[in-house]
Short mmCIF file of C-alpha atoms in Angstrom, two decimals:
data_model
loop_
_atom_site.label_atom_id
_atom_site.label_comp_id
_atom_site.label_asym_id
_atom_site.label_seq_id
_atom_site.Cartn_x
_atom_site.Cartn_y
_atom_site.Cartn_z
CA MET A 956 12.23 -15.83 -31.15
CA ASN A 957 13.12 -17.62 -27.93
CA HIS A 958 10.59 -16.52 -25.29
CA ARG A 959 12.01 -18.38 -22.28
CA PRO A 960 15.02 -16.07 -21.62
CA ARG A 961 12.71 -13.06 -21.98
CA THR A 962 10.25 -14.30 -19.37
CA ALA A 963 13.15 -15.16 -17.09
CA ALA A 964 14.52 -11.65 -17.57
CA ALA A 965 11.07 -10.25 -16.78
CA ALA A 966 11.16 -11.99 -13.42
CA VAL A 967 14.65 -10.77 -12.53
CA ALA A 968 13.77 -7.14 -11.94
CA PRO A 969 11.00 -7.66 -9.37
CA MET A 970 12.91 -10.46 -7.66
CA THR A 971 16.01 -8.30 -7.26
CA PHE A 972 13.83 -5.52 -5.89
CA LEU A 973 12.29 -7.77 -3.26
CA ALA A 974 15.61 -9.40 -2.40
CA VAL A 975 17.18 -6.00 -1.76
CA LEU A 976 14.28 -5.06 0.47
CA ALA A 977 14.56 -8.30 2.43
CA GLY A 978 18.32 -8.02 2.76
CA CYS A 979 18.03 -4.55 4.20
CA SER A 980 16.11 -5.76 7.24
CA GLY A 981 18.17 -8.78 8.34
CA SER A 982 21.43 -8.76 10.33
CA GLY A 983 23.63 -11.41 11.89
CA GLY A 984 24.83 -11.46 15.50
CA ARG A 985 22.98 -10.41 18.66
CA THR A 986 21.50 -6.94 18.37
CA VAL A 987 19.47 -5.11 20.98
CA VAL A 988 17.39 -2.22 19.61
CA VAL A 989 16.94 0.50 22.22
CA ASP A 990 14.44 3.34 21.78
CA ALA A 991 15.31 6.15 24.19
CA ALA A 992 14.01 9.66 24.82
CA ALA A 993 15.93 12.41 23.06
CA SER A 994 17.19 13.78 26.39
CA LEU A 995 19.07 10.49 26.92
CA THR A 996 21.17 10.84 23.75
CA PRO A 997 24.66 11.48 25.20
CA THR A 998 24.22 9.25 28.27
CA PHE A 999 22.77 6.22 26.51
CA THR A 1000 25.36 6.48 23.75
CA ALA A 1001 28.06 6.23 26.41
CA LEU A 1002 26.21 3.47 28.31
CA ALA A 1003 25.81 1.44 25.11
CA ARG A 1004 29.53 1.75 24.39
CA GLN A 1005 30.46 0.57 27.89
CA PHE A 1006 27.95 -2.30 27.74
CA GLN A 1007 29.29 -3.49 24.38
CA ARG A 1008 32.83 -3.46 25.73
CA ALA A 1009 31.75 -5.61 28.67
CA HIS A 1010 29.59 -7.90 26.53
CA PRO A 1011 31.41 -8.64 23.27
CA GLY A 1012 29.10 -10.19 20.68
CA VAL A 1013 26.15 -7.99 21.59
CA HIS A 1014 25.49 -4.87 19.54
CA ILE A 1015 23.29 -2.09 20.91
CA ARG A 1016 21.42 -0.12 18.27
CA LEU A 1017 20.16 3.19 19.62
CA ASN A 1018 17.19 5.17 18.34
CA PHE A 1019 16.44 8.57 19.91
CA GLY A 1020 13.38 10.74 19.56
CA GLY A 1021 10.38 12.22 21.31
CA SER A 1022 9.06 9.63 23.77
CA ASP A 1023 5.55 9.97 22.37
CA THR A 1024 6.78 9.27 18.81
CA LEU A 1025 8.76 6.26 20.00
CA ALA A 1026 5.81 4.92 22.03
CA ALA A 1027 3.54 5.23 18.98
CA GLN A 1028 6.06 3.30 16.86
CA ILE A 1029 6.38 0.54 19.47
CA THR A 1030 2.62 0.08 19.80
CA GLN A 1031 2.45 -0.21 16.02
CA GLY A 1032 4.89 -3.11 16.16
CA ALA A 1033 8.30 -1.55 15.57
CA PRO A 1034 11.05 -4.15 16.26
CA VAL A 1035 12.28 -2.50 19.45
CA ASP A 1036 13.71 -4.45 22.41
CA VAL A 1037 14.08 -1.78 25.12
CA PHE A 1038 12.16 1.46 25.67
CA ALA A 1039 13.39 4.25 27.92
CA ALA A 1040 10.82 7.06 28.14
CA ALA A 1041 11.05 10.59 29.53
CA SER A 1042 7.70 10.34 31.29
CA THR A 1043 5.49 7.75 32.92
CA SER A 1044 2.52 8.77 30.76
CA THR A 1045 4.26 7.98 27.46
CA MET A 1046 5.37 4.67 29.00
CA GLN A 1047 1.73 4.02 29.93
CA THR A 1048 0.86 4.12 26.19
CA VAL A 1049 3.13 1.14 25.68
CA VAL A 1050 1.85 -0.66 28.80
CA HIS A 1051 -1.80 -0.17 27.82
CA ALA A 1052 -1.07 -1.58 24.37
CA HIS A 1053 0.31 -4.72 26.10
CA ALA A 1054 3.70 -4.17 24.45
CA ALA A 1055 5.69 -4.12 27.70
CA SER A 1056 7.22 -7.22 29.24
CA GLY A 1057 6.85 -6.89 32.98
CA SER A 1058 6.40 -3.56 34.74
CA PRO A 1059 8.52 -0.50 33.85
CA GLN A 1060 11.05 0.67 36.44
CA VAL A 1061 12.01 4.30 37.00
CA PHE A 1062 15.79 4.55 36.61
CA VAL A 1063 16.44 8.32 36.75
CA ARG A 1064 14.62 11.62 37.15
CA ASN A 1065 15.09 14.96 35.42
CA GLN A 1066 14.23 18.58 36.00
CA PRO A 1067 13.14 21.28 33.52
CA GLU A 1068 15.39 24.28 32.95
CA LEU A 1069 15.42 27.23 30.61
CA ALA A 1070 18.19 27.56 28.02
CA VAL A 1071 19.19 30.81 26.35
CA PRO A 1072 21.86 31.62 23.75
CA PRO A 1073 25.17 32.63 25.37
CA SER A 1074 24.57 36.32 24.55
CA ASN A 1075 21.04 36.16 26.03
CA PRO A 1076 19.68 38.66 23.46
CA ALA A 1077 16.26 38.95 25.08
CA HIS A 1078 17.68 39.28 28.63
CA ILE A 1079 15.84 36.29 30.06
CA ASN A 1080 16.68 35.85 33.72
CA SER A 1081 13.60 34.13 35.10
CA LEU A 1082 10.57 32.06 34.14
CA ALA A 1083 8.44 35.21 34.09
CA ASP A 1084 10.81 36.79 31.54
CA SER A 1085 10.28 33.82 29.23
CA ALA A 1086 6.51 34.44 29.23
CA ARG A 1087 6.90 38.10 28.16
CA ALA A 1088 5.20 39.16 24.96
CA GLY A 1089 7.52 39.38 21.98
CA VAL A 1090 10.00 36.85 23.36
CA LYS A 1091 10.82 34.01 20.96
CA LEU A 1092 10.03 31.14 23.31
CA VAL A 1093 10.31 27.59 21.95
CA LEU A 1094 8.73 24.68 23.81
CA CYS A 1095 8.19 20.99 23.12
CA ALA A 1096 4.79 19.99 21.73
CA PRO A 1097 2.39 19.26 24.60
CA THR A 1098 2.24 15.58 23.59
CA ALA A 1099 5.97 15.15 24.28
CA PRO A 1100 7.10 14.71 27.93
CA CYS A 1101 9.19 17.90 27.91
CA GLY A 1102 6.16 19.78 26.56
CA ALA A 1103 3.88 18.38 29.24
CA ALA A 1104 6.49 19.27 31.88
CA ALA A 1105 6.73 22.81 30.47
CA GLN A 1106 2.95 23.24 30.64
CA THR A 1107 3.04 22.14 34.30
CA VAL A 1108 5.88 24.53 35.12
CA TYR A 1109 4.02 27.54 33.70
CA ARG A 1110 0.71 26.45 35.24
CA LEU A 1111 2.27 26.14 38.71
CA ALA A 1112 3.82 29.59 38.30
CA ARG A 1113 0.46 30.95 37.07
CA LEU A 1114 2.03 32.22 33.84
CA THR A 1115 0.80 31.91 30.26
CA PRO A 1116 3.60 31.14 27.81
CA HIS A 1117 3.42 32.37 24.22
CA PRO A 1118 5.65 29.98 22.29
CA VAL A 1119 6.52 30.70 18.67
CA SER A 1120 7.03 27.03 17.99
CA GLU A 1121 6.20 23.64 19.52
CA GLU A 1122 8.95 21.17 18.63
CA PRO A 1123 8.51 17.37 18.47
CA ASP A 1124 11.37 16.71 20.87
CA VAL A 1125 13.73 18.41 23.30
CA THR A 1126 16.74 18.16 20.98
CA SER A 1127 14.95 20.33 18.40
CA VAL A 1128 14.23 22.94 21.08
CA LEU A 1129 17.87 22.94 22.13
CA SER A 1130 19.17 23.29 18.57
CA LYS A 1131 16.93 26.31 17.94
CA VAL A 1132 18.44 27.96 21.03
CA GLU A 1133 21.98 26.95 20.02
CA LEU A 1134 21.41 28.41 16.54
CA GLY A 1135 20.39 31.67 18.18
CA GLU A 1136 16.99 31.61 16.47
CA ALA A 1137 15.06 31.22 19.71
CA ASP A 1138 15.50 33.66 22.60
CA VAL A 1139 14.74 30.95 25.15
CA GLY A 1140 13.71 27.31 25.21
CA MET A 1141 12.43 25.00 27.93
CA VAL A 1142 14.62 21.90 28.07
CA TYR A 1143 16.03 19.71 30.86
CA VAL A 1144 18.95 20.30 33.22
CA THR A 1145 20.77 17.45 31.46
CA ASP A 1146 20.38 19.06 28.01
CA VAL A 1147 21.82 22.36 29.22
CA GLN A 1148 24.76 20.53 30.79
CA ALA A 1149 25.35 18.49 27.62
CA ALA A 1150 25.26 21.62 25.43
CA GLY A 1151 28.15 23.11 27.39
CA ALA A 1152 29.15 26.54 26.13
CA GLU A 1153 26.54 26.56 23.35
CA VAL A 1154 23.78 27.70 25.72
CA LYS A 1155 23.42 29.44 29.04
CA ALA A 1156 21.20 28.10 31.81
CA VAL A 1157 18.41 30.06 33.47
CA PRO A 1158 17.24 28.08 36.50
CA ILE A 1159 13.55 27.93 37.29
CA ALA A 1160 12.47 28.63 40.83
CA ASN A 1161 10.58 25.69 42.37
CA ALA A 1162 11.59 23.41 39.51
CA ASP A 1163 11.75 20.57 42.03
CA GLN A 1164 7.94 20.54 41.90
CA THR A 1165 8.07 19.44 38.26
CA ILE A 1166 10.61 16.65 38.40
CA THR A 1167 9.90 14.03 35.71
CA SER A 1168 10.54 10.30 36.09
CA TYR A 1169 12.15 8.20 33.37
CA PRO A 1170 10.94 4.58 33.25
CA ILE A 1171 12.64 1.78 31.31
CA VAL A 1172 11.22 -1.56 30.19
CA VAL A 1173 11.93 -4.54 27.93
CA THR A 1174 9.27 -4.86 25.24
CA LYS A 1175 7.16 -7.94 24.58
CA GLN A 1176 8.32 -8.00 20.96
CA ALA A 1177 11.99 -8.17 22.01
CA ALA A 1178 13.84 -10.51 19.67
CA ASP A 1179 16.58 -11.11 22.26
CA PRO A 1180 15.00 -10.75 25.74
CA ALA A 1181 18.07 -12.08 27.57
CA ASP A 1182 20.44 -9.43 26.18
CA ALA A 1183 17.75 -6.76 26.40
CA THR A 1184 17.25 -7.51 30.11
CA ALA A 1185 21.02 -7.47 30.60
CA PHE A 1186 21.20 -3.97 29.12
CA VAL A 1187 18.34 -2.70 31.31
CA ARG A 1188 20.08 -4.19 34.35
CA TYR A 1189 23.30 -2.41 33.33
CA VAL A 1190 21.51 0.94 32.99
CA ARG A 1191 20.05 0.52 36.48
CA SER A 1192 23.33 -0.67 38.00
CA ALA A 1193 25.60 1.48 40.17
CA ALA A 1194 27.92 2.08 37.19
CA GLY A 1195 25.03 3.15 34.99
CA LEU A 1196 23.60 5.43 37.64
CA ARG A 1197 27.01 7.02 38.22
CA LEU A 1198 27.23 7.94 34.52
CA LEU A 1199 23.67 9.27 34.45
CA ARG A 1200 24.14 11.35 37.60
CA GLY A 1201 27.34 12.74 36.09
CA ALA A 1202 25.23 14.08 33.22
CA GLY A 1203 22.89 15.89 35.59
CA PHE A 1204 20.13 13.35 36.10
CA LEU A 1205 18.62 12.88 39.55
CA PRO A 1206 18.58 9.41 41.16
CA PRO A 1207 15.29 7.47 40.94
CA MET B 562 2.28 2.66 -29.52
CA THR B 563 2.05 -1.06 -28.87
CA ARG B 564 -1.70 -1.02 -28.52
CA GLY B 565 -3.06 -4.12 -30.19
CA ARG B 566 0.33 -5.87 -30.16
CA ARG B 567 1.43 -8.06 -27.29
CA VAL B 568 3.22 -6.02 -24.61
CA PRO B 569 6.66 -7.58 -23.92
CA ALA B 570 6.71 -9.43 -20.60
CA THR B 571 10.13 -7.99 -19.80
CA LEU B 572 8.46 -4.60 -19.45
CA LEU B 573 5.00 -5.60 -18.29
CA VAL B 574 6.05 -7.49 -15.15
CA PRO B 575 8.30 -4.78 -13.65
CA ALA B 576 5.71 -2.16 -14.64
CA ALA B 577 3.01 -4.10 -12.79
CA VAL B 578 5.28 -4.40 -9.72
CA ALA B 579 5.97 -0.65 -9.80
CA ALA B 580 2.29 0.19 -10.14
CA ALA B 581 1.35 -2.17 -7.31
CA PHE B 582 4.15 -0.78 -5.12
CA LEU B 583 2.84 2.76 -5.57
CA LEU B 584 -0.88 1.97 -5.42
CA ILE B 585 -1.07 -0.44 -2.47
CA PRO B 586 -0.25 2.16 0.23
CA LEU B 587 -2.79 4.58 -1.28
CA LEU B 588 -5.36 1.79 -1.37
CA GLY B 589 -4.52 0.98 2.25
CA LEU B 590 -5.13 4.58 3.23
CA VAL B 591 -8.51 4.66 1.51
CA VAL B 592 -9.64 1.27 2.80
CA ARG B 593 -8.36 1.46 6.38
CA ALA B 594 -9.08 5.11 7.17
CA PRO B 595 -11.95 5.67 9.62
CA TRP B 596 -14.33 7.34 7.14
CA ARG B 597 -17.01 7.90 9.78
CA GLN B 598 -14.69 10.23 11.70
CA VAL B 599 -14.04 12.53 8.74
CA GLY B 600 -16.99 14.76 9.63
CA THR B 601 -15.94 15.25 13.25
CA GLN B 602 -12.31 15.83 12.30
CA LEU B 603 -13.27 18.47 9.74
CA GLN B 604 -15.15 20.39 12.37
CA GLU B 605 -12.10 20.65 14.58
CA HIS B 606 -10.85 24.22 14.24
CA ASP B 607 -7.20 23.30 14.00
CA VAL B 608 -7.72 20.96 11.04
CA LEU B 609 -9.38 23.53 8.79
CA THR B 610 -6.78 26.11 9.83
CA ALA B 611 -3.94 23.74 8.97
CA LEU B 612 -5.55 22.85 5.63
CA ARG B 613 -6.13 26.50 4.72
CA LEU B 614 -2.57 27.37 5.75
CA SER B 615 -1.18 24.49 3.69
CA LEU B 616 -3.08 25.49 0.55
CA GLU B 617 -2.30 29.20 0.93
CA CYS B 618 1.42 28.73 1.56
CA ALA B 619 1.85 26.21 -1.25
CA SER B 620 0.05 28.54 -3.68
CA ILE B 621 2.07 31.60 -2.67
CA ALA B 622 5.30 29.62 -2.84
CA THR B 623 4.37 28.40 -6.35
CA ALA B 624 3.43 31.93 -7.47
CA LEU B 625 6.81 33.24 -6.25
CA SER B 626 8.57 30.32 -7.90
CA LEU B 627 6.83 31.08 -11.21
CA LEU B 628 7.72 34.77 -10.95
CA VAL B 629 11.46 34.24 -10.51
CA GLY B 630 11.89 30.62 -11.53
CA VAL B 631 10.70 30.94 -15.14
CA PRO B 632 13.17 33.80 -15.86
CA LEU B 633 15.92 31.74 -14.22
CA ALA B 634 15.06 28.76 -16.41
CA TRP B 635 15.12 31.01 -19.48
CA VAL B 636 18.55 32.40 -18.56
CA LEU B 637 19.93 28.90 -17.93
CA ALA B 638 18.54 27.60 -21.24
CA ARG B 639 19.11 30.50 -23.61
CA VAL B 640 21.98 32.62 -22.29
CA GLU B 641 25.56 31.45 -22.65
CA PHE B 642 27.80 32.61 -19.82
CA PRO B 643 30.86 31.19 -18.01
CA GLY B 644 29.87 29.00 -15.07
CA ARG B 645 26.39 28.27 -16.44
CA GLY B 646 26.76 24.55 -15.78
CA VAL B 647 27.84 25.22 -12.18
CA LEU B 648 24.93 27.60 -11.58
CA ARG B 649 22.50 25.07 -13.01
CA ALA B 650 23.85 22.38 -10.71
CA LEU B 651 23.72 24.66 -7.66
CA VAL B 652 20.16 25.93 -8.15
CA THR B 653 18.87 22.39 -8.54
CA LEU B 654 20.72 21.28 -5.39
CA PRO B 655 17.61 21.60 -3.14
CA LEU B 656 16.17 18.76 -5.24
CA VAL B 657 18.63 16.27 -3.77
CA LEU B 658 19.33 17.96 -0.46
CA PRO B 659 17.52 16.32 2.48
CA PRO B 660 14.74 18.76 3.44
CA VAL B 661 15.92 19.08 7.04
CA VAL B 662 19.36 20.04 5.73
CA GLY B 663 17.53 22.60 3.61
CA GLY B 664 15.91 23.92 6.78
CA VAL B 665 19.28 24.28 8.49
CA ALA B 666 20.70 26.00 5.43
CA LEU B 667 17.76 28.43 5.44
CA PHE B 668 18.59 29.29 9.05
CA LEU B 669 22.18 29.99 8.11
CA GLY B 670 21.08 32.08 5.14
CA PHE B 671 17.97 33.92 6.28
CA GLY B 672 17.87 33.27 10.02
CA ARG B 673 18.54 35.81 12.75
CA ASN B 674 22.25 34.99 12.80
CA GLY B 675 22.37 34.03 9.14
CA LEU B 676 24.10 35.71 6.21
CA LEU B 677 21.16 38.01 5.49
CA GLY B 678 19.88 38.04 9.06
CA GLY B 679 21.16 41.51 9.88
CA ALA B 680 19.92 43.02 6.61
CA LEU B 681 16.49 41.44 7.01
CA ALA B 682 16.24 42.63 10.61
CA ASP B 683 17.07 46.17 9.48
CA ILE B 684 14.01 46.23 7.22
CA GLY B 685 11.94 44.66 9.95
CA VAL B 686 11.65 41.18 8.41
CA SER B 687 11.99 38.08 10.54
CA LEU B 688 11.39 34.82 8.74
CA PRO B 689 11.78 31.96 11.27
CA PHE B 690 8.60 31.04 13.15
CA THR B 691 6.40 33.00 10.73
CA THR B 692 4.03 32.10 7.90
CA ALA B 693 6.38 33.92 5.54
CA GLY B 694 9.04 31.49 6.75
CA VAL B 695 6.82 28.59 5.70
CA VAL B 696 6.48 30.10 2.21
CA VAL B 697 10.25 30.60 1.99
CA ALA B 698 10.97 27.03 3.10
CA GLU B 699 8.46 25.58 0.64
CA ALA B 700 9.71 27.75 -2.23
CA PHE B 701 13.29 26.69 -1.46
CA VAL B 702 12.53 22.99 -1.90
CA ALA B 703 9.94 23.31 -4.66
CA MET B 704 11.32 25.98 -7.02
CA PRO B 705 14.04 23.70 -8.47
CA PHE B 706 11.29 21.40 -9.78
CA LEU B 707 9.82 24.30 -11.72
CA VAL B 708 13.21 25.48 -12.99
CA VAL B 709 14.16 22.00 -14.20
CA ALA B 710 10.80 21.42 -15.93
CA VAL B 711 10.75 24.81 -17.67
CA GLU B 712 14.40 24.61 -18.67
CA GLY B 713 13.74 21.19 -20.18
CA SER B 714 10.80 22.60 -22.12
CA LEU B 715 12.92 25.48 -23.38
CA LEU B 716 15.73 23.22 -24.50
CA ALA B 717 13.28 20.96 -26.34
CA MET B 718 11.55 23.92 -27.98
CA ASP B 719 12.40 24.90 -31.51
CA ALA B 720 14.42 28.12 -31.19
CA ARG B 721 13.64 29.00 -34.80
CA TYR B 722 10.34 30.60 -33.79
CA ASP B 723 12.29 33.06 -31.60
CA GLU B 724 14.77 33.63 -34.43
CA ALA B 725 11.96 34.25 -36.92
CA ALA B 726 10.45 36.85 -34.59
CA ALA B 727 13.85 38.49 -34.24
CA THR B 728 14.33 38.72 -38.01
CA LEU B 729 10.89 40.32 -38.24
CA GLY B 730 12.13 43.07 -35.91
CA ALA B 731 10.64 42.01 -32.53
CA SER B 732 12.54 42.95 -29.37
CA ARG B 733 13.71 40.14 -27.08
CA TRP B 734 11.17 41.01 -24.40
CA PHE B 735 8.33 41.18 -26.99
CA THR B 736 9.43 37.81 -28.39
CA PHE B 737 9.55 36.32 -24.91
CA ARG B 738 6.03 37.58 -24.13
CA THR B 739 4.28 36.71 -27.38
CA VAL B 740 6.25 33.80 -28.89
CA THR B 741 8.26 31.91 -26.25
CA LEU B 742 5.87 32.13 -23.30
CA PRO B 743 2.74 30.79 -25.06
CA LEU B 744 4.73 27.84 -26.42
CA LEU B 745 6.11 27.27 -22.95
CA VAL B 746 2.75 27.13 -21.15
CA PRO B 747 2.43 23.30 -20.99
CA GLY B 748 5.95 23.06 -19.59
CA ILE B 749 5.29 25.83 -17.08
CA ALA B 750 1.99 24.22 -16.12
CA ALA B 751 3.59 20.83 -15.56
CA GLY B 752 6.45 22.39 -13.60
CA GLY B 753 4.03 24.54 -11.64
CA VAL B 754 1.90 21.57 -10.62
CA LEU B 755 5.01 19.65 -9.52
CA CYS B 756 6.21 22.69 -7.62
CA TRP B 757 2.84 23.18 -5.90
CA ALA B 758 2.56 19.51 -4.98
CA ARG B 759 6.10 19.46 -3.56
CA ALA B 760 5.43 22.66 -1.59
CA LEU B 761 2.17 21.27 -0.19
CA GLY B 762 3.87 18.15 1.12
CA GLU B 763 6.99 19.81 2.54
CA PHE B 764 7.75 18.82 6.13
CA GLY B 765 11.45 18.78 7.03
CA ALA B 766 12.42 22.27 5.92
CA THR B 767 9.18 23.77 7.25
CA ILE B 768 9.40 22.30 10.75
CA THR B 769 13.11 23.12 11.00
CA PHE B 770 13.05 26.69 9.66
CA ALA B 771 9.54 27.94 10.36
CA GLY B 772 8.83 25.80 13.42
CA ASN B 773 5.45 24.43 14.40
CA PHE B 774 2.61 26.47 15.83
CA PRO B 775 -1.11 26.03 15.09
CA GLY B 776 -2.45 28.80 12.88
CA THR B 777 0.92 30.31 11.99
CA THR B 778 3.23 27.57 10.81
CA GLN B 779 1.49 24.26 11.42
CA THR B 780 0.77 22.96 7.95
CA MET B 781 -1.07 19.69 7.29
CA PRO B 782 2.04 17.46 7.07
CA LEU B 783 3.19 18.76 10.48
CA LYS B 784 -0.29 18.23 11.90
CA VAL B 785 -0.40 14.65 10.63
CA TYR B 786 3.05 13.93 12.13
CA LEU B 787 2.07 15.26 15.54
CA ALA B 788 -1.38 13.60 15.47
CA LEU B 789 0.27 10.24 14.80
CA GLN B 790 1.83 10.49 18.27
CA ASP B 791 -1.28 10.36 20.41
CA LYS B 792 -4.30 10.16 18.08
CA PRO B 793 -3.50 7.77 15.21
CA ASP B 794 -7.13 7.78 14.03
CA ALA B 795 -7.00 11.54 13.63
CA ALA B 796 -3.75 11.16 11.68
CA PHE B 797 -5.39 8.64 9.33
CA VAL B 798 -8.32 10.98 8.68
CA LEU B 799 -5.97 13.93 8.08
CA SER B 800 -3.90 11.83 5.67
CA LEU B 801 -7.04 10.85 3.80
CA LEU B 802 -8.03 14.51 3.62
CA MET B 803 -4.64 15.44 2.15
CA LEU B 804 -4.96 12.63 -0.39
CA VAL B 805 -8.42 13.80 -1.51
CA VAL B 806 -7.35 17.46 -1.73
CA SER B 807 -4.21 16.58 -3.70
CA ILE B 808 -6.05 14.34 -6.16
CA THR B 809 -8.79 16.95 -6.68
CA ILE B 810 -6.36 19.75 -7.44
CA LEU B 811 -4.19 17.59 -9.71
CA LEU B 812 -7.19 16.44 -11.71
CA ALA B 813 -8.62 19.96 -11.97
CA LEU B 814 -5.32 21.43 -13.15
CA ARG B 815 -4.72 18.68 -15.67
CA GLY B 816 -8.05 19.26 -17.32
CA ARG B 817 -7.64 23.04 -17.47
CA TRP B 818 -4.07 23.38 -18.68
CA LEU B 819 -3.44 20.41 -20.90
CA ALA B 820 -6.80 20.17 -22.66
CA ARG B 821 -6.13 23.41 -24.58
CA TRP B 822 -2.73 22.47 -25.82
CA THR B 823 -2.95 18.77 -26.72
#
């Protein structure tokens, strides 16, 4: 029996396995990985498209989620080049972990708003209505910026909310309202605008007291700092701001 | 068995890679977890609540799966009817469906505006955002494991025992109770353990359909996910806890069920 081919064959399987794993992570060309808060999904998708058109050869890869989840991933070394958070406190996590290159700059602001299904089955017309017993209120988890903002809104209004669920990010809250499963959800003005006819807005009185700031920064682990900085500069430019304001964001 | 003879390298090397691949993360969890914080974490009210909720919901989901899943497996294995292959494929679909997709499907089936939403509301049942919703979500993703395992056992079983009972005058139900079921116990046990383990670890369908609220719907996997955001150490301890609980139950069940029949 010839043992050499058999040993060679034995090595093939693990080698192929590792090669496939390695191949999955590499990519040619200039790529900028951008982690952005869930509430920035439609706007950053559009901004990335415009940036790529103006800068051929650079590819923007977007990753949306709860800012606290994204911050945790970045501090644990995720290969992210740009981070756009929905609150200064989640950005502070990244700064404290020395993962930020330079100081974060606030590029837009946002305001909380209540969203209800178009038929408004629970007849929610004010913040107080949303805190009624028996209402299926869905909020973000307190660790996410939209959850922290929601807690502040209710605290300032001296109301105690009784949520039936605390979602990891604002998109999950919005989808529960769109599906008609939740009677009301606390999201941002921009989310309600982006959802169009899928939800109805219920403005919150004195919401201007709970305006949240969105900072953006290039990370220290950025593989391509030049392109990453160029993208951040584009987001903060007049063209970028015009697109963001069109979506309902407030200027910085 | 190749005990005593040289194990072929073609099999040994990939087997060692597979074992290492599966064991290294578990080893990492055991070695790197902050063991000293386990005591303080256990005392936190939310952790014990989440653990109790996880164990209760997984057990109820498994019990329900056994109740209706074993009969389904028997029908799929022993009854010939048109469309059997299609039905088999469809009921095992949750096995390959991404759990979050399962959660969305549950909304569209049992949610307020779902297919059965109106009927459920009429009898006063609302599943989303409730503990019952957690059980439903877990049963949805875990029952196919049980069905597949039991159906496999049935197909591998010698049907002549059932035929012998029939020729001796036993009714089908009597045969099922006294001949088929006892022979099926190892298969049901194996399927049940798989089902329970899958239900315990379910995340996507639970958080989508039942939501997340401490005490009602926040099971351990959800708690770990949220803890990872701001308190990674707490998440490590919770993960370690889940690992210990899972290993304990798996070992206990193995000893009890398989020792009698092997």
